[in-house]
Amino acid sequence: MNPKITDWRDKRIWLVGASTGIGAALARSLAGQGARLALSARSADKLAALGCPNALLLPCDVTDNTSLTAAHQTLLAGWGGIDLVIYLAGDYEPMRADAFDLARAEQIIEVNFAGAMRVTASVLPHLQTGSGIAFVASVAGYRGLPNALCYGPGKAALSHFAECLYLDLEARGIGVWAINPGFVQTRLTAKNEFAMPALQSPEQAAEAILAGFSTGGFEIHFPKRFSRLLKLLAILPYRWYFPLIRRFTGE
Ligand SMILES: NC(=O)c1ccc[n+]([C@@H]2O[C@H](COP(=O)([O-])OP(=O)(O)OC[C@H]3O[C@@H](n4cnc5c(N)ncnc54)[C@H](OP(=O)(O)O)[C@@H]3O)[C@@H](O)[C@H]2O)c1
């Protein structure tokens, strides 16, 4: 399906959403394996504090096309091309119908979905055979969940976008990946007030992502004991799915 990536030495990789959490752990791991990195997020200070030697630091805001395009132009001027883009930028707020906040929901969709489309539009003309783009979505995008009124739909849209792109780009030898993590301990999940099953560290998530790239599959999902259970639930008819989700979540 996708190219298998096992050797990261000298690969030119743009991580969008690299300042904290999973992106920061991925940046450190890839730097340790000899990749050439371009690192983006809004917080220039946090990108610098990652301590990835020789990384191009390209602070930008994915909700602002001018800022994003400027970062991409700087990258092209520095490198001339790109081997892999990994879109990790994300925002999250637990949200239910009894406290639906439209402005906040729109902000979250802007980062989690529209930002990914902006990055794609910018890099697509420059992706060559053998290169690719990966999107960090979430197992929360598989199907509807309580408390996920704006996060889940944005991630479902992102996965769908990745599937369409994959179909369009496969014949040109350009890789497209959907990365669906379960719960990872970061500032985003610190907002959750419930016990998170199979919670992983950002370093474990980074390791699972790099292991996933070595398989050549379209989807990288982890931890398997949790993501496989959600996959199973996702193929059930609604009359079974909804009661089971209520039972598991207590909502
Ligand atoms: N943690 C989990 O359990 C989990 C599970 C499934 C999927 N995910 C996804 O994994 C990705 C990484 O999340 P994380 O948990 O590692 O959270 P995080 O630590 O908050 O990382 C989010 C990253 O996105 C960047 N970002 C946010 N808004 C941005 C904007 N407007 N422009 C540019 N960059 C922006 C942040 O940097 P700045 O604030 O500096 O801009 C940060 O680098 C997200 O897409 C998230 O939805 C997380």
PDB file of C-alpha atoms and ligand atoms in Angstrom:
ATOM      1  CA  MET A   1       0.000   0.000   0.000  1.00  0.00           C
ATOM      2  CA  ASN A   2       2.181   2.855   1.312  1.00  0.00           C
ATOM      3  CA  PRO A   3       5.976   2.971   1.125  1.00  0.00           C
ATOM      4  CA  LYS A   4       7.502   1.238   4.163  1.00  0.00           C
ATOM      5  CA  ILE A   5       9.721   3.641   6.088  1.00  0.00           C
ATOM      6  CA  THR A   6      12.330   1.939   8.251  1.00  0.00           C
ATOM      7  CA  ASP A   7      15.381   4.154   7.802  1.00  0.00           C
ATOM      8  CA  TRP A   8      14.816   7.756   8.873  1.00  0.00           C
ATOM      9  CA  ARG A   9      18.352   8.993   8.229  1.00  0.00           C
ATOM     10  CA  ASP A  10      18.386  12.204   6.160  1.00  0.00           C
ATOM     11  CA  LYS A  11      14.616  12.043   5.514  1.00  0.00           C
ATOM     12  CA  ARG A  12      13.254  15.587   5.272  1.00  0.00           C
ATOM     13  CA  ILE A  13      10.240  15.657   7.568  1.00  0.00           C
ATOM     14  CA  TRP A  14       7.886  18.531   8.388  1.00  0.00           C
ATOM     15  CA  LEU A  15       6.101  18.025  11.711  1.00  0.00           C
ATOM     16  CA  VAL A  16       3.156  20.401  12.039  1.00  0.00           C
ATOM     17  CA  GLY A  17       2.152  20.499  15.704  1.00  0.00           C
ATOM     18  CA  ALA A  18       5.558  19.625  17.143  1.00  0.00           C
ATOM     19  CA  SER A  19       5.855  21.896  20.183  1.00  0.00           C
ATOM     20  CA  THR A  20       4.305  19.617  22.844  1.00  0.00           C
ATOM     21  CA  GLY A  21       2.827  16.171  23.447  1.00  0.00           C
ATOM     22  CA  ILE A  22       2.984  13.505  20.749  1.00  0.00           C
ATOM     23  CA  GLY A  23       4.594  15.844  18.186  1.00  0.00           C
ATOM     24  CA  ALA A  24       7.400  16.810  20.565  1.00  0.00           C
ATOM     25  CA  ALA A  25       8.096  13.144  21.403  1.00  0.00           C
ATOM     26  CA  LEU A  26       8.090  12.288  17.696  1.00  0.00           C
ATOM     27  CA  ALA A  27      10.488  15.160  16.954  1.00  0.00           C
ATOM     28  CA  ARG A  28      12.958  13.947  19.593  1.00  0.00           C
ATOM     29  CA  SER A  29      12.761  10.356  18.409  1.00  0.00           C
ATOM     30  CA  LEU A  30      13.190  11.266  14.729  1.00  0.00           C
ATOM     31  CA  ALA A  31      16.074  13.616  15.517  1.00  0.00           C
ATOM     32  CA  GLY A  32      17.750  10.733  17.360  1.00  0.00           C
ATOM     33  CA  GLN A  33      17.354   8.566  14.249  1.00  0.00           C
ATOM     34  CA  GLY A  34      19.050  11.074  11.958  1.00  0.00           C
ATOM     35  CA  ALA A  35      16.028  12.648  10.235  1.00  0.00           C
ATOM     36  CA  ARG A  36      16.185  16.251   8.998  1.00  0.00           C
ATOM     37  CA  LEU A  37      13.359  18.076  10.716  1.00  0.00           C
ATOM     38  CA  ALA A  38      11.245  21.148  10.132  1.00  0.00           C
ATOM     39  CA  LEU A  39       9.160  21.886  13.203  1.00  0.00           C
ATOM     40  CA  SER A  40       5.991  23.964  13.312  1.00  0.00           C
ATOM     41  CA  ALA A  41       3.463  25.077  15.928  1.00  0.00           C
ATOM     42  CA  ARG A  42       2.457  28.509  17.218  1.00  0.00           C
ATOM     43  CA  SER A  43       4.910  28.528  20.168  1.00  0.00           C
ATOM     44  CA  ALA A  44       8.373  29.370  18.819  1.00  0.00           C
ATOM     45  CA  ASP A  45       9.859  29.153  22.331  1.00  0.00           C
ATOM     46  CA  LYS A  46       8.649  25.594  22.845  1.00  0.00           C
ATOM     47  CA  LEU A  47       9.941  24.527  19.424  1.00  0.00           C
ATOM     48  CA  ALA A  48      13.365  25.939  20.301  1.00  0.00           C
ATOM     49  CA  ALA A  49      13.274  24.258  23.714  1.00  0.00           C
ATOM     50  CA  LEU A  50      12.888  20.825  22.102  1.00  0.00           C
ATOM     51  CA  GLY A  51      16.636  20.893  21.497  1.00  0.00           C
ATOM     52  CA  CYS A  52      16.554  19.152  18.107  1.00  0.00           C
ATOM     53  CA  PRO A  53      19.914  20.062  16.570  1.00  0.00           C
ATOM     54  CA  ASN A  54      19.828  21.518  13.043  1.00  0.00           C
ATOM     55  CA  ALA A  55      16.020  21.514  12.894  1.00  0.00           C
ATOM     56  CA  LEU A  56      14.373  24.263  10.860  1.00  0.00           C
ATOM     57  CA  LEU A  57      12.060  26.082  13.254  1.00  0.00           C
ATOM     58  CA  LEU A  58       9.006  27.360  11.382  1.00  0.00           C
ATOM     59  CA  PRO A  59       6.494  28.771  13.849  1.00  0.00           C
ATOM     60  CA  CYS A  60       3.079  29.266  12.266  1.00  0.00           C
ATOM     61  CA  ASP A  61      -0.637  29.093  12.917  1.00  0.00           C
ATOM     62  CA  VAL A  62      -2.506  26.506  10.834  1.00  0.00           C
ATOM     63  CA  THR A  63      -5.696  28.564  11.078  1.00  0.00           C
ATOM     64  CA  ASP A  64      -3.964  31.406   9.209  1.00  0.00           C
ATOM     65  CA  ASN A  65      -3.128  30.555   5.598  1.00  0.00           C
ATOM     66  CA  THR A  66      -0.649  33.427   5.212  1.00  0.00           C
ATOM     67  CA  SER A  67       1.386  32.289   8.195  1.00  0.00           C
ATOM     68  CA  LEU A  68       1.262  28.661   7.065  1.00  0.00           C
ATOM     69  CA  THR A  69       2.276  29.439   3.482  1.00  0.00           C
ATOM     70  CA  ALA A  70       5.185  31.580   4.704  1.00  0.00           C
ATOM     71  CA  ALA A  71       6.434  28.665   6.842  1.00  0.00           C
ATOM     72  CA  HIS A  72       6.174  26.310   3.871  1.00  0.00           C
ATOM     73  CA  GLN A  73       8.007  28.747   1.577  1.00  0.00           C
ATOM     74  CA  THR A  74      10.847  29.023   4.118  1.00  0.00           C
ATOM     75  CA  LEU A  75      11.019  25.235   4.246  1.00  0.00           C
ATOM     76  CA  LEU A  76      11.210  24.950   0.453  1.00  0.00           C
ATOM     77  CA  ALA A  77      13.876  27.645   0.288  1.00  0.00           C
ATOM     78  CA  GLY A  78      15.924  25.729   2.875  1.00  0.00           C
ATOM     79  CA  TRP A  79      15.449  22.182   1.613  1.00  0.00           C
ATOM     80  CA  GLY A  80      14.190  22.381  -1.977  1.00  0.00           C
ATOM     81  CA  GLY A  81      11.770  19.521  -1.311  1.00  0.00           C
ATOM     82  CA  ILE A  82      10.163  17.384   1.340  1.00  0.00           C
ATOM     83  CA  ASP A  83       9.885  13.636   1.990  1.00  0.00           C
ATOM     84  CA  LEU A  84       7.145  13.433   4.622  1.00  0.00           C
ATOM     85  CA  VAL A  85       4.683  15.809   6.255  1.00  0.00           C
ATOM     86  CA  ILE A  86       3.083  14.715   9.529  1.00  0.00           C
ATOM     87  CA  TYR A  87       0.078  16.799  10.577  1.00  0.00           C
ATOM     88  CA  LEU A  88      -0.357  16.655  14.351  1.00  0.00           C
ATOM     89  CA  ALA A  89      -1.819  20.078  15.128  1.00  0.00           C
ATOM     90  CA  GLY A  90      -4.840  19.561  17.297  1.00  0.00           C
ATOM     91  CA  ASP A  91      -7.192  21.095  19.796  1.00  0.00           C
ATOM     92  CA  TYR A  92      -9.707  19.455  22.099  1.00  0.00           C
ATOM     93  CA  GLU A  93     -12.506  20.316  24.434  1.00  0.00           C
ATOM     94  CA  PRO A  94     -14.887  17.794  25.926  1.00  0.00           C
ATOM     95  CA  MET A  95     -18.328  18.987  24.790  1.00  0.00           C
ATOM     96  CA  ARG A  96     -21.877  17.728  25.146  1.00  0.00           C
ATOM     97  CA  ALA A  97     -25.175  18.859  23.674  1.00  0.00           C
ATOM     98  CA  ASP A  98     -26.273  20.449  26.985  1.00  0.00           C
ATOM     99  CA  ALA A  99     -23.333  22.893  26.786  1.00  0.00           C
ATOM    100  CA  PHE A 100     -22.782  23.248  23.066  1.00  0.00           C
ATOM    101  CA  ASP A 101     -20.403  26.152  22.399  1.00  0.00           C
ATOM    102  CA  LEU A 102     -20.481  26.939  18.674  1.00  0.00           C
ATOM    103  CA  ALA A 103     -17.534  29.382  18.704  1.00  0.00           C
ATOM    104  CA  ARG A 104     -15.302  26.861  20.481  1.00  0.00           C
ATOM    105  CA  ALA A 105     -16.498  24.044  18.212  1.00  0.00           C
ATOM    106  CA  GLU A 106     -15.586  26.096  15.138  1.00  0.00           C
ATOM    107  CA  GLN A 107     -12.122  26.846  16.577  1.00  0.00           C
ATOM    108  CA  ILE A 108     -11.493  23.141  17.101  1.00  0.00           C
ATOM    109  CA  ILE A 109     -12.630  22.175  13.594  1.00  0.00           C
ATOM    110  CA  GLU A 110     -10.416  24.980  12.205  1.00  0.00           C
ATOM    111  CA  VAL A 111      -7.310  23.393  13.728  1.00  0.00           C
ATOM    112  CA  ASN A 112      -8.191  19.699  13.550  1.00  0.00           C
ATOM    113  CA  PHE A 113      -9.638  19.606  10.052  1.00  0.00           C
ATOM    114  CA  ALA A 114      -9.429  22.873   8.088  1.00  0.00           C
ATOM    115  CA  GLY A 115      -5.754  23.312   9.091  1.00  0.00           C
ATOM    116  CA  ALA A 116      -4.963  19.866   7.689  1.00  0.00           C
ATOM    117  CA  MET A 117      -6.596  20.832   4.390  1.00  0.00           C
ATOM    118  CA  ARG A 118      -4.553  24.071   4.303  1.00  0.00           C
ATOM    119  CA  VAL A 119      -1.287  22.184   4.837  1.00  0.00           C
ATOM    120  CA  THR A 120      -2.286  19.660   2.181  1.00  0.00           C
ATOM    121  CA  ALA A 121      -3.117  22.384  -0.344  1.00  0.00           C
ATOM    122  CA  SER A 122       0.252  23.989   0.275  1.00  0.00           C
ATOM    123  CA  VAL A 123       2.401  20.839   0.018  1.00  0.00           C
ATOM    124  CA  LEU A 124       0.531  18.808  -2.646  1.00  0.00           C
ATOM    125  CA  PRO A 125       2.167  20.460  -5.674  1.00  0.00           C
ATOM    126  CA  HIS A 126       5.588  19.676  -4.162  1.00  0.00           C
ATOM    127  CA  LEU A 127       5.094  16.011  -3.195  1.00  0.00           C
ATOM    128  CA  GLN A 128       7.122  13.700  -5.444  1.00  0.00           C
ATOM    129  CA  THR A 129       6.914   9.934  -5.942  1.00  0.00           C
ATOM    130  CA  GLY A 130       8.231   8.266  -2.762  1.00  0.00           C
ATOM    131  CA  SER A 131       7.183  11.140  -0.509  1.00  0.00           C
ATOM    132  CA  GLY A 132       3.974  11.401   1.519  1.00  0.00           C
ATOM    133  CA  ILE A 133       1.685  13.015   4.037  1.00  0.00           C
ATOM    134  CA  ALA A 134       0.313  11.610   7.306  1.00  0.00           C
ATOM    135  CA  PHE A 135      -2.531  12.921   9.435  1.00  0.00           C
ATOM    136  CA  VAL A 136      -2.915  12.312  13.156  1.00  0.00           C
ATOM    137  CA  ALA A 137      -6.663  11.808  13.563  1.00  0.00           C
ATOM    138  CA  SER A 138      -8.012   9.726  16.469  1.00  0.00           C
ATOM    139  CA  VAL A 139      -9.926   6.572  17.366  1.00  0.00           C
ATOM    140  CA  ALA A 140     -12.541   9.115  18.501  1.00  0.00           C
ATOM    141  CA  GLY A 141     -13.300   9.610  14.798  1.00  0.00           C
ATOM    142  CA  TYR A 142     -14.414   6.005  14.242  1.00  0.00           C
ATOM    143  CA  ARG A 143     -17.961   6.649  15.496  1.00  0.00           C
ATOM    144  CA  GLY A 144     -19.994   8.935  17.722  1.00  0.00           C
ATOM    145  CA  LEU A 145     -18.974   9.080  21.385  1.00  0.00           C
ATOM    146  CA  PRO A 146     -20.307  11.020  24.376  1.00  0.00           C
ATOM    147  CA  ASN A 147     -18.484  14.274  25.210  1.00  0.00           C
ATOM    148  CA  ALA A 148     -16.997  14.418  21.715  1.00  0.00           C
ATOM    149  CA  LEU A 149     -19.492  16.704  19.998  1.00  0.00           C
ATOM    150  CA  CYS A 150     -16.913  18.755  18.075  1.00  0.00           C
ATOM    151  CA  TYR A 151     -13.711  16.713  18.451  1.00  0.00           C
ATOM    152  CA  GLY A 152     -15.115  13.428  17.062  1.00  0.00           C
ATOM    153  CA  PRO A 153     -16.676  14.902  13.899  1.00  0.00           C
ATOM    154  CA  GLY A 154     -13.478  16.845  13.059  1.00  0.00           C
ATOM    155  CA  LYS A 155     -11.372  13.692  13.402  1.00  0.00           C
ATOM    156  CA  ALA A 156     -13.872  11.634  11.365  1.00  0.00           C
ATOM    157  CA  ALA A 157     -13.652  14.256   8.623  1.00  0.00           C
ATOM    158  CA  LEU A 158      -9.846  14.150   8.764  1.00  0.00           C
ATOM    159  CA  SER A 159      -9.799  10.343   8.362  1.00  0.00           C
ATOM    160  CA  HIS A 160     -12.228  10.576   5.466  1.00  0.00           C
ATOM    161  CA  PHE A 161     -10.052  13.252   3.845  1.00  0.00           C
ATOM    162  CA  ALA A 162      -6.999  10.975   4.212  1.00  0.00           C
ATOM    163  CA  GLU A 163      -8.869   8.053   2.606  1.00  0.00           C
ATOM    164  CA  CYS A 164      -9.849  10.195  -0.412  1.00  0.00           C
ATOM    165  CA  LEU A 165      -6.298  11.516  -0.754  1.00  0.00           C
ATOM    166  CA  TYR A 166      -4.906   7.987  -0.552  1.00  0.00           C
ATOM    167  CA  LEU A 167      -7.103   6.862  -3.444  1.00  0.00           C
ATOM    168  CA  ASP A 168      -6.046   9.857  -5.521  1.00  0.00           C
ATOM    169  CA  LEU A 169      -2.313   9.706  -4.810  1.00  0.00           C
ATOM    170  CA  GLU A 170      -1.530   5.972  -4.662  1.00  0.00           C
ATOM    171  CA  ALA A 171      -1.003   5.686  -8.432  1.00  0.00           C
ATOM    172  CA  ARG A 172       1.600   8.476  -8.252  1.00  0.00           C
ATOM    173  CA  GLY A 173       3.533   6.596  -5.556  1.00  0.00           C
ATOM    174  CA  ILE A 174       2.790   9.237  -2.908  1.00  0.00           C
ATOM    175  CA  GLY A 175       2.025   7.837   0.545  1.00  0.00           C
ATOM    176  CA  VAL A 176      -0.949   8.902   2.660  1.00  0.00           C
ATOM    177  CA  TRP A 177      -1.393   7.694   6.231  1.00  0.00           C
ATOM    178  CA  ALA A 178      -4.176   8.026   8.816  1.00  0.00           C
ATOM    179  CA  ILE A 179      -2.784   7.783  12.354  1.00  0.00           C
ATOM    180  CA  ASN A 180      -5.392   6.981  15.007  1.00  0.00           C
ATOM    181  CA  PRO A 181      -4.080   7.046  18.574  1.00  0.00           C
ATOM    182  CA  GLY A 182      -6.072   5.982  21.620  1.00  0.00           C
ATOM    183  CA  PHE A 183      -5.594   7.969  24.843  1.00  0.00           C
ATOM    184  CA  VAL A 184      -2.185   9.626  25.251  1.00  0.00           C
ATOM    185  CA  GLN A 185      -1.210  11.627  28.329  1.00  0.00           C
ATOM    186  CA  THR A 186      -0.845  15.211  27.065  1.00  0.00           C
ATOM    187  CA  ARG A 187      -2.259  18.638  27.892  1.00  0.00           C
ATOM    188  CA  LEU A 188      -5.270  17.799  25.692  1.00  0.00           C
ATOM    189  CA  THR A 189      -6.332  14.706  27.619  1.00  0.00           C
ATOM    190  CA  ALA A 190      -5.567  16.484  30.922  1.00  0.00           C
ATOM    191  CA  LYS A 191      -9.014  18.073  30.316  1.00  0.00           C
ATOM    192  CA  ASN A 192     -10.723  14.687  30.673  1.00  0.00           C
ATOM    193  CA  GLU A 193     -12.332  14.000  34.015  1.00  0.00           C
ATOM    194  CA  PHE A 194     -12.928  10.305  33.370  1.00  0.00           C
ATOM    195  CA  ALA A 195     -10.522   7.384  33.709  1.00  0.00           C
ATOM    196  CA  MET A 196      -8.849   6.863  30.334  1.00  0.00           C
ATOM    197  CA  PRO A 197      -8.374   3.199  29.399  1.00  0.00           C
ATOM    198  CA  ALA A 198      -5.032   2.041  27.968  1.00  0.00           C
ATOM    199  CA  LEU A 199      -3.486   5.499  28.503  1.00  0.00           C
ATOM    200  CA  GLN A 200      -0.033   5.830  26.906  1.00  0.00           C
ATOM    201  CA  SER A 201       2.840   8.285  27.237  1.00  0.00           C
ATOM    202  CA  PRO A 202       3.742  10.568  24.290  1.00  0.00           C
ATOM    203  CA  GLU A 203       6.976   8.570  23.935  1.00  0.00           C
ATOM    204  CA  GLN A 204       5.018   5.305  23.605  1.00  0.00           C
ATOM    205  CA  ALA A 205       2.789   6.987  21.025  1.00  0.00           C
ATOM    206  CA  ALA A 206       5.824   8.184  19.040  1.00  0.00           C
ATOM    207  CA  GLU A 207       7.269   4.674  19.096  1.00  0.00           C
ATOM    208  CA  ALA A 208       3.965   3.188  17.877  1.00  0.00           C
ATOM    209  CA  ILE A 209       3.777   5.748  15.065  1.00  0.00           C
ATOM    210  CA  LEU A 210       7.299   4.979  13.831  1.00  0.00           C
ATOM    211  CA  ALA A 211       6.609   1.229  14.063  1.00  0.00           C
ATOM    212  CA  GLY A 212       3.452   1.838  12.018  1.00  0.00           C
ATOM    213  CA  PHE A 213       5.385   3.600   9.254  1.00  0.00           C
ATOM    214  CA  SER A 214       7.569   0.493   8.896  1.00  0.00           C
ATOM    215  CA  THR A 215       4.572  -1.705   7.935  1.00  0.00           C
ATOM    216  CA  GLY A 216       3.437   0.079   4.783  1.00  0.00           C
ATOM    217  CA  GLY A 217      -0.217   0.115   5.902  1.00  0.00           C
ATOM    218  CA  PHE A 218      -2.636   3.027   5.423  1.00  0.00           C
ATOM    219  CA  GLU A 219      -3.806   3.225   9.028  1.00  0.00           C
ATOM    220  CA  ILE A 220      -1.561   3.352  12.086  1.00  0.00           C
ATOM    221  CA  HIS A 221      -3.656   2.730  15.210  1.00  0.00           C
ATOM    222  CA  PHE A 222      -2.623   2.066  18.794  1.00  0.00           C
ATOM    223  CA  PRO A 223      -2.587   0.801  21.466  1.00  0.00           C
ATOM    224  CA  LYS A 224      -3.966  -2.259  19.707  1.00  0.00           C
ATOM    225  CA  ARG A 225      -5.789  -3.629  22.782  1.00  0.00           C
ATOM    226  CA  PHE A 226      -7.931  -0.472  22.820  1.00  0.00           C
ATOM    227  CA  SER A 227      -8.095   0.511  19.139  1.00  0.00           C
ATOM    228  CA  ARG A 228      -9.126  -3.018  18.073  1.00  0.00           C
ATOM    229  CA  LEU A 229     -11.993  -2.967  20.576  1.00  0.00           C
ATOM    230  CA  LEU A 230     -13.214   0.360  19.153  1.00  0.00           C
ATOM    231  CA  LYS A 231     -12.882  -1.003  15.616  1.00  0.00           C
ATOM    232  CA  LEU A 232     -15.049  -3.941  16.588  1.00  0.00           C
ATOM    233  CA  LEU A 233     -17.662  -1.629  18.127  1.00  0.00           C
ATOM    234  CA  ALA A 234     -17.565   0.512  14.982  1.00  0.00           C
ATOM    235  CA  ILE A 235     -18.810  -2.296  12.743  1.00  0.00           C
ATOM    236  CA  LEU A 236     -21.818  -3.105  14.949  1.00  0.00           C
ATOM    237  CA  PRO A 237     -25.339  -2.031  13.972  1.00  0.00           C
ATOM    238  CA  TYR A 238     -26.556   1.085  15.810  1.00  0.00           C
ATOM    239  CA  ARG A 239     -29.037  -0.894  17.905  1.00  0.00           C
ATOM    240  CA  TRP A 240     -26.056  -2.662  19.520  1.00  0.00           C
ATOM    241  CA  TYR A 241     -23.486   0.128  19.247  1.00  0.00           C
ATOM    242  CA  PHE A 242     -25.338   2.827  21.208  1.00  0.00           C
ATOM    243  CA  PRO A 243     -26.263   0.663  24.248  1.00  0.00           C
ATOM    244  CA  LEU A 244     -22.751  -0.806  24.408  1.00  0.00           C
ATOM    245  CA  ILE A 245     -21.139   2.661  24.314  1.00  0.00           C
ATOM    246  CA  ARG A 246     -23.478   3.806  27.099  1.00  0.00           C
ATOM    247  CA  ARG A 247     -22.530   0.762  29.152  1.00  0.00           C
ATOM    248  CA  PHE A 248     -18.757   1.260  28.630  1.00  0.00           C
ATOM    249  CA  THR A 249     -18.761   5.016  29.261  1.00  0.00           C
ATOM    250  CA  GLY A 250     -21.524   5.158  31.860  1.00  0.00           C
ATOM    251  CA  GLU A 251     -23.011   8.158  29.971  1.00  0.00           C
TER     252      GLU A 251
HETATM  253  N1  LIG B   1      -3.621  12.935  23.460  1.00  0.00           N
HETATM  254  C1  LIG B   1      -4.449  12.014  22.981  1.00  0.00           C
HETATM  255  O1  LIG B   1      -4.991  11.161  23.715  1.00  0.00           O
HETATM  256  C2  LIG B   1      -4.759  11.980  21.513  1.00  0.00           C
HETATM  257  C3  LIG B   1      -5.491  10.889  21.047  1.00  0.00           C
HETATM  258  C4  LIG B   1      -5.801  10.846  19.693  1.00  0.00           C
HETATM  259  C5  LIG B   1      -5.359  11.836  18.845  1.00  0.00           C
HETATM  260  N2  LIG B   1      -4.649  12.887  19.343  1.00  0.00           N
HETATM  261  C6  LIG B   1      -4.213  13.927  18.410  1.00  0.00           C
HETATM  262  O2  LIG B   1      -2.804  13.986  18.420  1.00  0.00           O
HETATM  263  C7  LIG B   1      -2.390  15.295  18.007  1.00  0.00           C
HETATM  264  C8  LIG B   1      -1.384  15.834  19.008  1.00  0.00           C
HETATM  265  O3  LIG B   1      -2.078  16.059  20.221  1.00  0.00           O
HETATM  266  P1  LIG B   1      -1.404  15.982  21.666  1.00  0.00           P
HETATM  267  O4  LIG B   1      -2.277  15.116  22.487  1.00  0.00           O
HETATM  268  O5  LIG B   1       0.047  15.694  21.552  1.00  0.00           O
HETATM  269  O6  LIG B   1      -1.695  17.458  22.181  1.00  0.00           O
HETATM  270  P2  LIG B   1      -0.781  18.775  22.347  1.00  0.00           P
HETATM  271  O7  LIG B   1       0.371  18.467  23.218  1.00  0.00           O
HETATM  272  O8  LIG B   1      -1.697  19.858  22.751  1.00  0.00           O
HETATM  273  O9  LIG B   1      -0.242  19.022  20.858  1.00  0.00           O
HETATM  274  C9  LIG B   1      -0.962  19.744  19.907  1.00  0.00           C
HETATM  275  C10 LIG B   1       0.032  20.431  18.998  1.00  0.00           C
HETATM  276  O10 LIG B   1      -0.727  21.190  18.032  1.00  0.00           O
HETATM  277  C11 LIG B   1      -0.193  22.508  18.001  1.00  0.00           C
HETATM  278  N3  LIG B   1      -1.240  23.431  17.600  1.00  0.00           N
HETATM  279  C12 LIG B   1      -2.443  23.657  18.190  1.00  0.00           C
HETATM  280  N4  LIG B   1      -3.106  24.634  17.567  1.00  0.00           N
HETATM  281  C13 LIG B   1      -2.312  25.040  16.539  1.00  0.00           C
HETATM  282  C14 LIG B   1      -2.425  26.036  15.536  1.00  0.00           C
HETATM  283  N5  LIG B   1      -3.521  26.817  15.448  1.00  0.00           N
HETATM  284  N6  LIG B   1      -1.416  26.185  14.656  1.00  0.00           N
HETATM  285  C15 LIG B   1      -0.309  25.416  14.725  1.00  0.00           C
HETATM  286  N7  LIG B   1      -0.139  24.458  15.664  1.00  0.00           N
HETATM  287  C16 LIG B   1      -1.116  24.276  16.553  1.00  0.00           C
HETATM  288  C17 LIG B   1       0.294  22.761  19.421  1.00  0.00           C
HETATM  289  O11 LIG B   1       1.268  23.760  19.492  1.00  0.00           O
HETATM  290  P3  LIG B   1       1.014  25.323  19.864  1.00  0.00           P
HETATM  291  O12 LIG B   1       0.028  25.377  20.978  1.00  0.00           O
HETATM  292  O13 LIG B   1       2.387  25.781  20.215  1.00  0.00           O
HETATM  293  O14 LIG B   1       0.510  25.932  18.602  1.00  0.00           O
HETATM  294  C18 LIG B   1       0.928  21.410  19.728  1.00  0.00           C
HETATM  295  O15 LIG B   1       2.220  21.360  19.185  1.00  0.00           O
HETATM  296  C19 LIG B   1      -3.679  16.131  17.935  1.00  0.00           C
HETATM  297  O16 LIG B   1      -4.118  16.200  16.595  1.00  0.00           O
HETATM  298  C20 LIG B   1      -4.664  15.315  18.761  1.00  0.00           C
HETATM  299  O17 LIG B   1      -5.995  15.558  18.384  1.00  0.00           O
HETATM  300  C21 LIG B   1      -4.324  12.971  20.652  1.00  0.00           C
END
